[in-house]
mmCIF file of C-alpha atoms and ligand atoms in Angstrom:
data_model
loop_
_atom_site.group_PDB
_atom_site.id
_atom_site.type_symbol
_atom_site.label_atom_id
_atom_site.label_comp_id
_atom_site.label_asym_id
_atom_site.label_seq_id
_atom_site.Cartn_x
_atom_site.Cartn_y
_atom_site.Cartn_z
ATOM 1 C CA UNK A 5 10.021 22.918 16.504
ATOM 2 C CA UNK A 6 9.011 19.410 15.692
ATOM 3 C CA UNK A 7 7.767 17.165 12.983
ATOM 4 C CA UNK A 8 6.183 18.835 9.996
ATOM 5 C CA UNK A 9 4.576 17.442 6.866
ATOM 6 C CA UNK A 10 6.404 17.120 3.565
ATOM 7 C CA UNK A 11 3.708 19.258 1.942
ATOM 8 C CA UNK A 12 4.365 22.147 4.294
ATOM 9 C CA UNK A 13 8.129 21.989 3.818
ATOM 10 C CA UNK A 14 8.010 21.710 0.028
ATOM 11 C CA UNK A 15 5.404 24.496 -0.250
ATOM 12 C CA UNK A 16 7.889 26.686 1.615
ATOM 13 C CA UNK A 17 10.728 25.535 -0.639
ATOM 14 C CA UNK A 18 8.663 26.326 -3.760
ATOM 15 C CA UNK A 19 7.732 29.743 -2.442
ATOM 16 C CA UNK A 20 11.379 30.572 -1.746
ATOM 17 C CA UNK A 21 12.973 28.732 -4.709
ATOM 18 C CA UNK A 22 15.093 26.146 -2.975
ATOM 19 C CA UNK A 23 15.406 22.356 -2.888
ATOM 20 C CA UNK A 24 15.568 20.029 0.101
ATOM 21 C CA UNK A 25 17.878 17.013 0.219
ATOM 22 C CA UNK A 26 16.051 13.917 1.479
ATOM 23 C CA UNK A 27 18.645 11.743 3.124
ATOM 24 C CA UNK A 28 18.133 8.017 3.704
ATOM 25 C CA UNK A 29 18.782 6.862 7.245
ATOM 26 C CA UNK A 30 19.473 3.430 8.672
ATOM 27 C CA UNK A 31 21.411 3.966 11.870
ATOM 28 C CA UNK A 32 22.368 6.313 14.672
ATOM 29 C CA UNK A 33 25.480 7.799 13.082
ATOM 30 C CA UNK A 34 23.682 8.757 9.861
ATOM 31 C CA UNK A 35 20.864 10.470 11.753
ATOM 32 C CA UNK A 36 23.368 12.330 13.943
ATOM 33 C CA UNK A 37 25.446 13.368 10.924
ATOM 34 C CA UNK A 38 22.443 14.801 9.053
ATOM 35 C CA UNK A 39 21.130 16.611 12.134
ATOM 36 C CA UNK A 40 24.556 18.096 12.932
ATOM 37 C CA UNK A 41 24.810 19.394 9.368
ATOM 38 C CA UNK A 42 21.268 20.782 9.525
ATOM 39 C CA UNK A 43 21.969 22.487 12.844
ATOM 40 C CA UNK A 44 25.203 24.022 11.572
ATOM 41 C CA UNK A 45 23.559 25.307 8.392
ATOM 42 C CA UNK A 46 20.125 26.055 9.962
ATOM 43 C CA UNK A 47 18.364 23.835 7.421
ATOM 44 C CA UNK A 48 15.052 21.966 7.588
ATOM 45 C CA UNK A 49 15.453 18.211 7.267
ATOM 46 C CA UNK A 50 13.868 15.280 5.461
ATOM 47 C CA UNK A 51 14.906 11.955 6.991
ATOM 48 C CA UNK A 52 13.668 9.045 4.929
ATOM 49 C CA UNK A 53 13.629 5.343 5.641
ATOM 50 C CA UNK A 54 13.233 2.600 3.071
ATOM 51 C CA UNK A 55 11.939 -0.924 3.605
ATOM 52 C CA UNK A 56 15.606 -1.966 3.738
ATOM 53 C CA UNK A 57 16.244 0.494 6.565
ATOM 54 C CA UNK A 58 13.292 -0.802 8.543
ATOM 55 C CA UNK A 59 14.539 -4.344 8.047
ATOM 56 C CA UNK A 60 18.059 -3.372 9.108
ATOM 57 C CA UNK A 61 17.298 -1.210 12.140
ATOM 58 C CA UNK A 62 13.744 -2.225 13.024
ATOM 59 C CA UNK A 63 10.784 0.133 12.964
ATOM 60 C CA UNK A 64 10.913 0.939 16.679
ATOM 61 C CA UNK A 65 14.640 1.720 16.693
ATOM 62 C CA UNK A 66 14.264 4.050 13.731
ATOM 63 C CA UNK A 67 11.295 5.811 15.280
ATOM 64 C CA UNK A 68 13.023 6.366 18.604
ATOM 65 C CA UNK A 69 16.279 7.546 17.028
ATOM 66 C CA UNK A 70 14.360 10.088 14.956
ATOM 67 C CA UNK A 71 12.429 11.195 18.067
ATOM 68 C CA UNK A 72 15.797 11.682 19.764
ATOM 69 C CA UNK A 73 16.946 13.802 16.816
ATOM 70 C CA UNK A 74 13.894 16.065 17.127
ATOM 71 C CA UNK A 75 14.382 16.367 20.878
ATOM 72 C CA UNK A 76 18.097 17.190 20.491
ATOM 73 C CA UNK A 77 17.504 19.801 17.769
ATOM 74 C CA UNK A 78 14.311 21.631 18.762
ATOM 75 C CA UNK A 79 14.906 24.455 16.256
ATOM 76 C CA UNK A 80 15.046 22.210 13.213
ATOM 77 C CA UNK A 81 11.821 21.188 11.422
ATOM 78 C CA UNK A 82 11.931 17.495 10.544
ATOM 79 C CA UNK A 83 9.935 15.475 8.014
ATOM 80 C CA UNK A 84 9.994 11.716 8.582
ATOM 81 C CA UNK A 85 9.307 10.194 5.183
ATOM 82 C CA UNK A 86 8.837 6.624 4.078
ATOM 83 C CA UNK A 87 10.814 5.929 0.914
ATOM 84 C CA UNK A 88 9.363 3.578 -1.778
ATOM 85 C CA UNK A 89 6.309 2.052 -0.111
ATOM 86 C CA UNK A 90 5.410 -1.002 -2.176
ATOM 87 C CA UNK A 91 1.711 -1.130 -1.221
ATOM 88 C CA UNK A 92 -1.016 0.842 0.561
ATOM 89 C CA UNK A 93 -0.595 -1.540 3.533
ATOM 90 C CA UNK A 94 3.082 -0.602 3.919
ATOM 91 C CA UNK A 95 2.192 3.105 3.789
ATOM 92 C CA UNK A 96 -0.530 2.782 6.409
ATOM 93 C CA UNK A 97 1.820 0.905 8.715
ATOM 94 C CA UNK A 98 4.363 3.705 8.421
ATOM 95 C CA UNK A 99 1.737 6.353 9.141
ATOM 96 C CA UNK A 100 0.737 4.409 12.247
ATOM 97 C CA UNK A 101 4.371 4.340 13.252
ATOM 98 C CA UNK A 102 4.598 8.160 13.117
ATOM 99 C CA UNK A 103 5.869 8.963 9.624
ATOM 100 C CA UNK A 104 4.726 12.433 8.519
ATOM 101 C CA UNK A 105 4.932 11.583 4.836
ATOM 102 C CA UNK A 106 4.848 8.423 2.738
ATOM 103 C CA UNK A 107 5.827 7.454 -0.772
ATOM 104 C CA UNK A 108 3.453 5.089 -2.550
ATOM 105 C CA UNK A 109 5.568 3.751 -5.388
ATOM 106 C CA UNK A 110 2.939 2.347 -7.710
ATOM 107 C CA UNK A 111 5.272 2.505 -10.714
ATOM 108 C CA UNK A 112 6.138 -1.070 -9.725
ATOM 109 C CA UNK A 113 3.876 -3.882 -8.568
ATOM 110 C CA UNK A 114 3.943 -4.982 -4.923
ATOM 111 C CA UNK A 115 6.997 -7.180 -5.610
ATOM 112 C CA UNK A 116 8.923 -3.878 -6.136
ATOM 113 C CA UNK A 117 10.365 -5.422 -9.331
ATOM 114 C CA UNK A 118 7.731 -5.585 -12.100
ATOM 115 C CA UNK A 119 6.712 -2.358 -13.885
ATOM 116 C CA UNK A 120 3.034 -1.745 -13.081
ATOM 117 C CA UNK A 121 0.222 -0.774 -15.469
ATOM 118 C CA UNK A 122 -0.663 2.932 -15.304
ATOM 119 C CA UNK A 123 -4.199 2.308 -14.012
ATOM 120 C CA UNK A 124 -2.806 0.213 -11.151
ATOM 121 C CA UNK A 125 -0.473 3.065 -10.201
ATOM 122 C CA UNK A 126 -3.351 5.578 -10.194
ATOM 123 C CA UNK A 127 -5.550 3.287 -8.094
ATOM 124 C CA UNK A 128 -3.081 2.378 -5.315
ATOM 125 C CA UNK A 129 -1.735 5.926 -5.084
ATOM 126 C CA UNK A 130 -5.195 7.470 -4.871
ATOM 127 C CA UNK A 131 -6.112 5.036 -2.082
ATOM 128 C CA UNK A 132 -3.066 6.100 -0.044
ATOM 129 C CA UNK A 133 -3.755 9.799 -0.681
ATOM 130 C CA UNK A 134 -7.341 9.433 0.573
ATOM 131 C CA UNK A 135 -6.209 7.825 3.823
ATOM 132 C CA UNK A 136 -3.095 9.947 4.439
ATOM 133 C CA UNK A 137 -4.676 13.314 3.713
ATOM 134 C CA UNK A 138 -7.520 12.567 6.123
ATOM 135 C CA UNK A 139 -4.957 12.928 8.931
ATOM 136 C CA UNK A 140 -2.720 15.588 7.344
ATOM 137 C CA UNK A 141 0.062 13.251 6.185
ATOM 138 C CA UNK A 142 1.633 13.950 2.770
ATOM 139 C CA UNK A 143 2.042 11.534 -0.135
ATOM 140 C CA UNK A 144 4.685 11.194 -2.838
ATOM 141 C CA UNK A 145 3.867 9.152 -5.942
ATOM 142 C CA UNK A 146 6.084 7.976 -8.774
ATOM 143 C CA UNK A 147 5.490 8.046 -12.498
ATOM 144 C CA UNK A 148 7.947 6.377 -14.868
ATOM 145 C CA UNK A 149 10.598 3.846 -13.878
ATOM 146 C CA UNK A 150 13.980 4.877 -12.525
ATOM 147 C CA UNK A 151 16.749 3.532 -14.698
ATOM 148 C CA UNK A 152 19.645 4.205 -17.003
ATOM 149 C CA UNK A 153 19.039 5.827 -20.389
ATOM 150 C CA UNK A 154 22.479 4.446 -21.342
ATOM 151 C CA UNK A 155 21.652 0.779 -20.839
ATOM 152 C CA UNK A 156 17.888 0.596 -20.282
ATOM 153 C CA UNK A 157 18.560 -1.189 -16.996
ATOM 154 C CA UNK A 158 16.871 -0.146 -13.778
ATOM 155 C CA UNK A 159 19.318 -1.344 -11.175
ATOM 156 C CA UNK A 160 18.051 -2.643 -7.859
ATOM 157 C CA UNK A 161 18.748 -1.002 -4.521
ATOM 158 C CA UNK A 162 17.486 -2.215 -1.146
ATOM 159 C CA UNK A 163 15.144 -4.641 -2.904
ATOM 160 C CA UNK A 164 13.510 -1.908 -5.045
ATOM 161 C CA UNK A 165 13.992 -1.599 -8.806
ATOM 162 C CA UNK A 166 12.457 -2.811 -12.043
ATOM 163 C CA UNK A 167 13.903 -6.001 -13.467
ATOM 164 C CA UNK A 168 14.906 -6.477 -17.088
ATOM 165 C CA UNK A 169 15.445 -3.944 -19.834
ATOM 166 C CA UNK A 170 13.120 -0.960 -20.023
ATOM 167 C CA UNK A 171 12.139 1.120 -23.051
ATOM 168 C CA UNK A 172 12.963 4.833 -23.354
ATOM 169 C CA UNK A 173 9.254 5.586 -22.814
ATOM 170 C CA UNK A 174 9.250 3.831 -19.451
ATOM 171 C CA UNK A 175 12.440 5.607 -18.375
ATOM 172 C CA UNK A 176 11.173 9.141 -19.012
ATOM 173 C CA UNK A 177 8.124 10.615 -17.299
ATOM 174 C CA UNK A 178 5.595 11.934 -19.792
ATOM 175 C CA UNK A 179 4.367 15.475 -18.888
ATOM 176 C CA UNK A 180 0.818 14.880 -20.198
ATOM 177 C CA UNK A 181 0.523 11.657 -18.214
ATOM 178 C CA UNK A 182 1.900 13.460 -15.137
ATOM 179 C CA UNK A 183 -0.952 15.950 -15.413
ATOM 180 C CA UNK A 184 -3.530 13.171 -15.572
ATOM 181 C CA UNK A 185 -1.844 11.273 -12.711
ATOM 182 C CA UNK A 186 -1.768 14.282 -10.410
ATOM 183 C CA UNK A 187 -5.361 15.265 -11.083
ATOM 184 C CA UNK A 188 -6.594 11.706 -10.461
ATOM 185 C CA UNK A 189 -4.498 10.963 -7.361
ATOM 186 C CA UNK A 190 -3.998 14.322 -5.600
ATOM 187 C CA UNK A 191 -0.364 13.556 -4.670
ATOM 188 C CA UNK A 192 1.662 16.287 -2.979
ATOM 189 C CA UNK A 193 4.942 15.315 -4.610
ATOM 190 C CA UNK A 194 5.823 13.375 -7.724
ATOM 191 C CA UNK A 195 8.975 11.330 -8.288
ATOM 192 C CA UNK A 196 9.951 11.560 -11.940
ATOM 193 C CA UNK A 197 12.117 9.432 -14.194
ATOM 194 C CA UNK A 198 14.763 11.413 -16.102
ATOM 195 C CA UNK A 199 17.626 8.914 -16.388
ATOM 196 C CA UNK A 200 18.765 8.773 -12.767
ATOM 197 C CA UNK A 201 18.924 5.478 -10.898
ATOM 198 C CA UNK A 202 19.642 4.318 -7.372
ATOM 199 C CA UNK A 203 23.090 3.222 -6.229
ATOM 200 C CA UNK A 204 26.690 3.994 -7.148
ATOM 201 C CA UNK A 205 26.557 2.841 -10.782
ATOM 202 C CA UNK A 206 24.481 5.488 -12.554
ATOM 203 C CA UNK A 207 26.544 6.594 -15.550
ATOM 204 C CA UNK A 208 29.637 5.152 -17.242
ATOM 205 C CA UNK A 209 30.763 8.694 -18.131
ATOM 206 C CA UNK A 210 30.103 12.249 -16.981
ATOM 207 C CA UNK A 211 26.396 12.596 -17.865
ATOM 208 C CA UNK A 212 25.254 14.781 -20.759
ATOM 209 C CA UNK A 213 21.694 15.700 -21.795
ATOM 210 C CA UNK A 214 21.128 12.448 -23.705
ATOM 211 C CA UNK A 215 21.503 10.306 -20.576
ATOM 212 C CA UNK A 216 20.427 12.799 -17.872
ATOM 213 C CA UNK A 217 17.268 14.546 -19.085
ATOM 214 C CA UNK A 218 17.261 17.630 -16.851
ATOM 215 C CA UNK A 219 15.432 19.609 -19.573
ATOM 216 C CA UNK A 220 12.393 17.341 -19.207
ATOM 217 C CA UNK A 221 11.893 18.662 -15.658
ATOM 218 C CA UNK A 222 10.749 22.056 -16.974
ATOM 219 C CA UNK A 223 8.099 20.408 -19.191
ATOM 220 C CA UNK A 224 6.779 18.269 -16.314
ATOM 221 C CA UNK A 225 6.775 21.263 -13.970
ATOM 222 C CA UNK A 226 4.771 23.292 -16.502
ATOM 223 C CA UNK A 227 2.193 20.465 -16.661
ATOM 224 C CA UNK A 228 1.859 20.098 -12.853
ATOM 225 C CA UNK A 229 2.941 23.454 -11.367
ATOM 226 C CA UNK A 230 1.373 22.826 -7.923
ATOM 227 C CA UNK A 231 2.918 19.406 -7.370
ATOM 228 C CA UNK A 232 6.448 19.227 -6.028
ATOM 229 C CA UNK A 233 8.869 17.280 -8.206
ATOM 230 C CA UNK A 234 11.212 14.738 -6.660
ATOM 231 C CA UNK A 235 14.526 13.588 -8.096
ATOM 232 C CA UNK A 236 15.451 10.100 -6.953
ATOM 233 C CA UNK A 237 18.908 8.634 -7.535
ATOM 234 C CA UNK A 238 20.506 12.028 -6.990
ATOM 235 C CA UNK A 239 23.817 11.080 -5.447
ATOM 236 C CA UNK A 240 26.753 12.787 -7.099
ATOM 237 C CA UNK A 241 29.112 9.838 -6.427
ATOM 238 C CA UNK A 242 32.079 12.034 -5.392
ATOM 239 C CA UNK A 243 35.228 10.961 -7.219
ATOM 240 C CA UNK A 244 37.330 11.906 -4.184
ATOM 241 C CA UNK A 245 35.524 9.374 -2.007
ATOM 242 C CA UNK A 246 35.834 6.704 -4.699
ATOM 243 C CA UNK A 247 39.610 7.359 -4.738
ATOM 244 C CA UNK A 248 39.855 7.026 -0.940
ATOM 245 C CA UNK A 249 37.889 3.772 -0.984
ATOM 246 C CA UNK A 250 40.120 2.352 -3.737
ATOM 247 C CA UNK A 251 43.325 3.508 -1.985
ATOM 248 C CA UNK A 252 42.279 1.550 1.095
ATOM 249 C CA UNK A 253 41.409 -1.805 -0.415
ATOM 250 C CA UNK A 254 37.987 -1.110 -1.919
ATOM 251 C CA UNK A 255 37.162 -2.183 -5.457
ATOM 252 C CA UNK A 256 34.611 0.214 -6.912
ATOM 253 C CA UNK A 257 34.624 0.370 -10.724
ATOM 254 C CA UNK A 258 34.690 3.607 -12.716
ATOM 255 C CA UNK A 259 31.340 5.348 -12.284
ATOM 256 C CA UNK A 260 29.728 8.797 -12.264
ATOM 257 C CA UNK A 261 26.777 10.367 -10.471
ATOM 258 C CA UNK A 262 24.527 13.384 -10.922
ATOM 259 C CA UNK A 263 26.662 16.552 -10.765
ATOM 260 C CA UNK A 264 25.543 18.996 -8.054
ATOM 261 C CA UNK A 265 25.341 21.734 -10.716
ATOM 262 C CA UNK A 266 22.778 19.639 -12.666
ATOM 263 C CA UNK A 267 20.704 19.178 -9.505
ATOM 264 C CA UNK A 268 20.772 22.948 -9.006
ATOM 265 C CA UNK A 269 19.505 23.314 -12.575
ATOM 266 C CA UNK A 270 16.736 20.833 -11.699
ATOM 267 C CA UNK A 271 15.811 22.930 -8.655
ATOM 268 C CA UNK A 272 15.549 26.029 -10.861
ATOM 269 C CA UNK A 273 13.099 24.056 -13.049
ATOM 270 C CA UNK A 274 10.824 22.878 -10.193
ATOM 271 C CA UNK A 275 12.540 20.045 -8.292
ATOM 272 C CA UNK A 276 11.959 20.443 -4.535
ATOM 273 C CA UNK A 277 13.020 17.113 -3.002
ATOM 274 C CA UNK A 278 16.367 15.545 -3.878
ATOM 275 C CA UNK A 279 16.910 11.944 -2.723
ATOM 276 C CA UNK A 280 20.417 11.077 -1.545
ATOM 277 C CA UNK A 281 21.536 7.795 -0.021
ATOM 278 C CA UNK A 282 24.608 6.513 -1.887
ATOM 279 C CA UNK A 283 26.773 9.604 -1.256
ATOM 280 C CA UNK A 284 26.420 9.179 2.509
ATOM 281 C CA UNK A 285 27.273 5.492 2.206
ATOM 282 C CA UNK A 286 30.348 6.220 0.066
ATOM 283 C CA UNK A 287 31.618 8.918 2.432
ATOM 284 C CA UNK A 288 31.105 6.714 5.493
ATOM 285 C CA UNK A 289 32.708 3.657 3.904
ATOM 286 C CA UNK A 290 35.686 5.716 2.703
ATOM 287 C CA UNK A 291 36.174 7.348 6.096
ATOM 288 C CA UNK A 292 35.919 4.008 7.929
ATOM 289 C CA UNK A 293 38.401 2.313 5.589
ATOM 290 C CA UNK A 294 40.771 5.253 6.034
ATOM 291 C CA UNK A 295 40.464 5.290 9.844
ATOM 292 C CA UNK A 296 40.910 1.530 10.188
ATOM 293 C CA UNK A 297 43.945 1.560 7.869
ATOM 294 C CA UNK A 298 45.529 4.486 9.704
ATOM 295 C CA UNK A 299 45.475 2.722 13.059
ATOM 296 C CA UNK A 300 45.437 -1.070 12.603
ATOM 297 C CA UNK A 301 45.847 -1.614 16.353
ATOM 298 C CA UNK A 302 42.605 0.203 17.170
ATOM 299 C CA UNK A 303 39.765 -2.081 18.231
ATOM 300 C CA UNK A 304 37.199 0.485 19.345
ATOM 301 C CA UNK A 305 34.621 0.717 16.532
ATOM 302 C CA UNK A 306 33.643 4.174 17.763
ATOM 303 C CA UNK A 307 36.860 5.603 16.285
ATOM 304 C CA UNK A 308 35.916 4.531 12.760
ATOM 305 C CA UNK A 309 32.266 5.471 13.304
ATOM 306 C CA UNK A 310 33.224 8.961 14.491
ATOM 307 C CA UNK A 311 35.249 9.428 11.292
ATOM 308 C CA UNK A 312 32.291 8.138 9.280
ATOM 309 C CA UNK A 313 29.875 10.501 11.000
ATOM 310 C CA UNK A 314 32.159 13.481 10.397
ATOM 311 C CA UNK A 315 32.514 12.638 6.704
ATOM 312 C CA UNK A 316 28.744 12.174 6.264
ATOM 313 C CA UNK A 317 28.003 15.409 8.094
ATOM 314 C CA UNK A 318 30.400 17.425 5.904
ATOM 315 C CA UNK A 319 28.791 15.958 2.782
ATOM 316 C CA UNK A 320 25.247 16.729 3.993
ATOM 317 C CA UNK A 321 26.194 20.286 4.837
ATOM 318 C CA UNK A 322 27.537 20.827 1.311
ATOM 319 C CA UNK A 323 24.220 19.615 -0.132
ATOM 320 C CA UNK A 324 22.098 21.779 2.218
ATOM 321 C CA UNK A 325 24.143 24.785 1.120
ATOM 322 C CA UNK A 326 24.208 23.947 -2.594
ATOM 323 C CA UNK A 327 20.434 23.438 -2.774
ATOM 324 C CA UNK A 328 19.634 26.767 -1.058
ATOM 325 C CA UNK A 329 18.225 25.080 2.037
ATOM 326 C CA UNK A 330 20.688 26.611 4.504
ATOM 327 C CA UNK A 331 19.194 29.314 6.705
ATOM 328 C CA UNK A 332 15.550 28.304 6.013
ATOM 329 C CA UNK A 333 14.802 26.384 9.256
ATOM 330 C CA UNK A 334 13.771 29.344 11.371
ATOM 331 C CA UNK A 335 11.501 30.730 8.639
ATOM 332 C CA UNK A 336 9.126 27.776 8.871
ATOM 333 C CA UNK A 337 6.241 27.925 11.363
ATOM 334 C CA UNK A 338 4.962 24.365 11.865
ATOM 335 C CA UNK A 339 1.378 23.755 10.835
ATOM 336 C CA UNK A 340 -0.378 21.063 12.881
ATOM 337 C CA UNK A 341 -1.432 17.865 11.153
ATOM 338 C CA UNK A 342 -5.072 18.612 12.009
ATOM 339 C CA UNK A 343 -4.793 21.891 10.148
ATOM 340 C CA UNK A 344 -3.121 20.183 7.221
ATOM 341 C CA UNK A 345 -6.011 17.699 7.122
ATOM 342 C CA UNK A 346 -8.475 20.603 7.163
ATOM 343 C CA UNK A 347 -6.651 22.260 4.255
ATOM 344 C CA UNK A 348 -6.861 19.050 2.219
ATOM 345 C CA UNK A 349 -10.569 18.704 3.028
ATOM 346 C CA UNK A 350 -11.262 22.252 1.896
ATOM 347 C CA UNK A 351 -9.262 21.767 -1.294
ATOM 348 C CA UNK A 352 -11.182 18.594 -2.118
ATOM 349 C CA UNK A 353 -14.535 20.267 -1.467
ATOM 350 C CA UNK A 354 -13.530 23.167 -3.711
ATOM 351 C CA UNK A 355 -12.602 20.710 -6.462
ATOM 352 C CA UNK A 356 -15.892 18.858 -6.052
ATOM 353 C CA UNK A 357 -17.986 21.986 -6.495
ATOM 354 C CA UNK A 358 -15.786 23.408 -9.313
HETATM 355 P P1 13P B 10 21.045 7.479 -4.578
HETATM 356 O O1 13P B 10 21.319 6.002 -4.627
HETATM 357 O O2 13P B 10 21.511 8.172 -5.823
HETATM 358 O O3 13P B 10 21.623 8.105 -3.369
HETATM 359 O O4 13P B 10 19.480 7.687 -4.537
HETATM 360 C C1 13P B 10 18.756 7.440 -3.360
HETATM 361 C C2 13P B 10 17.294 7.463 -3.588
HETATM 362 O O5 13P B 10 16.805 7.909 -4.613
HETATM 363 C C3 13P B 10 16.433 6.912 -2.520
HETATM 364 O O6 13P B 10 15.088 6.866 -2.882
#
C-alpha cells in the first residue's frame, strides 16, 4: 500500500458511509500507537501534523517516522495531512516535504489568531487549491471559527485559535456561505464550526443541542454534498482518563468533550474526517502518571512510554471501530497522485465549459 490522498480516502468513506479519525502526531510513540490500532482493526489512517508538531519534532523527523510507519504497515493506506496551515507558504512547504493533503485555514489571518474576512479566506484557499491539485494533493479549508457556543471563546491550541469573544454567527458555519465557498475555492474537504473547540476544555457540562450543533451538519451537507465535512475539536475527553490523571497528582478541572455517539450522528449526516488530538494526549498522560506512580524506583522512560503507547493504541482502536472505519483498509486501491491531478484537471475543464 502506501500514501494516498485525502480526497481518495474520503470519497471511499462517503461511498461506504463511514468516518475516518484524523489523529494528530508529534512523536514516535503516537505514530506507533495509531498504526498498531489501524493494523489490528484493518483501518485506513490519517496522520496529521500541526505547526506545533513540526516545531516539536522537526519536519525531517516527522517525515521519516511516517515513512517508517508506511514501510512497517504495507497493507494500510496512509494520508499524511497538514493540520491548520496558516498561509499558502506553509502549505506549499508541507507539500514539498511529502504531505499528501494540506489544510489551508483561512478562517484566521496568518497570525492564526485574528478572524479573517471572508474574501481573504476565499482568496488564500483558492490559491492553495490551484497549486495542490496540480500535483494531485488534496486541500481542506475552514469556514467559521472554532469555539465554544457556551462562552463565545475560541480557545487556543498549539498556537492556533481566534482571540477574544466571538459572535454566534462566527461560531456556526452558514450553509449558504459554505456553498459559495466551495464553488469558489474547489476544496476537497471543509472544516465546519458547530460549537466544538480544540483542547480539553470544550464544555462545562455534557453537551446538548444548544452548545453542540450536530443538526447543522445536515444543512451544510445538503448545501455541499460533494465536499467532505470535517469536525475539528472532536475529542471525547474520556472521564475515566481524567479520573486516572487526577488520582495520580494531575489537576484537570471538570470538563466534557464530544460524545462518541454524537460524532456517529455527525457521520450519518455527512462528516467524513474527525480530528482527534486531546484524547490521545489525555490517555498517554494518564498512563504515564499511573506507570510512574506504580513503580517509583523505575528510571527507564521506556516503561512509562510503553504504557502510554498501549493506552493511546486502545483509544485509537475504539475510534476506528466506532466510526465504521475498521475493515476498510483492504478495500482501497491506491490511486497515483498523477491520476488524481488528471482527475482534478478534467473536473476543472468540465466546469469551465459548463
Ligand atoms: P481535539 O483537541 O478535540 O482533540 O481536536 C483536535 C483537532 O481538531 C486538531 O485539528
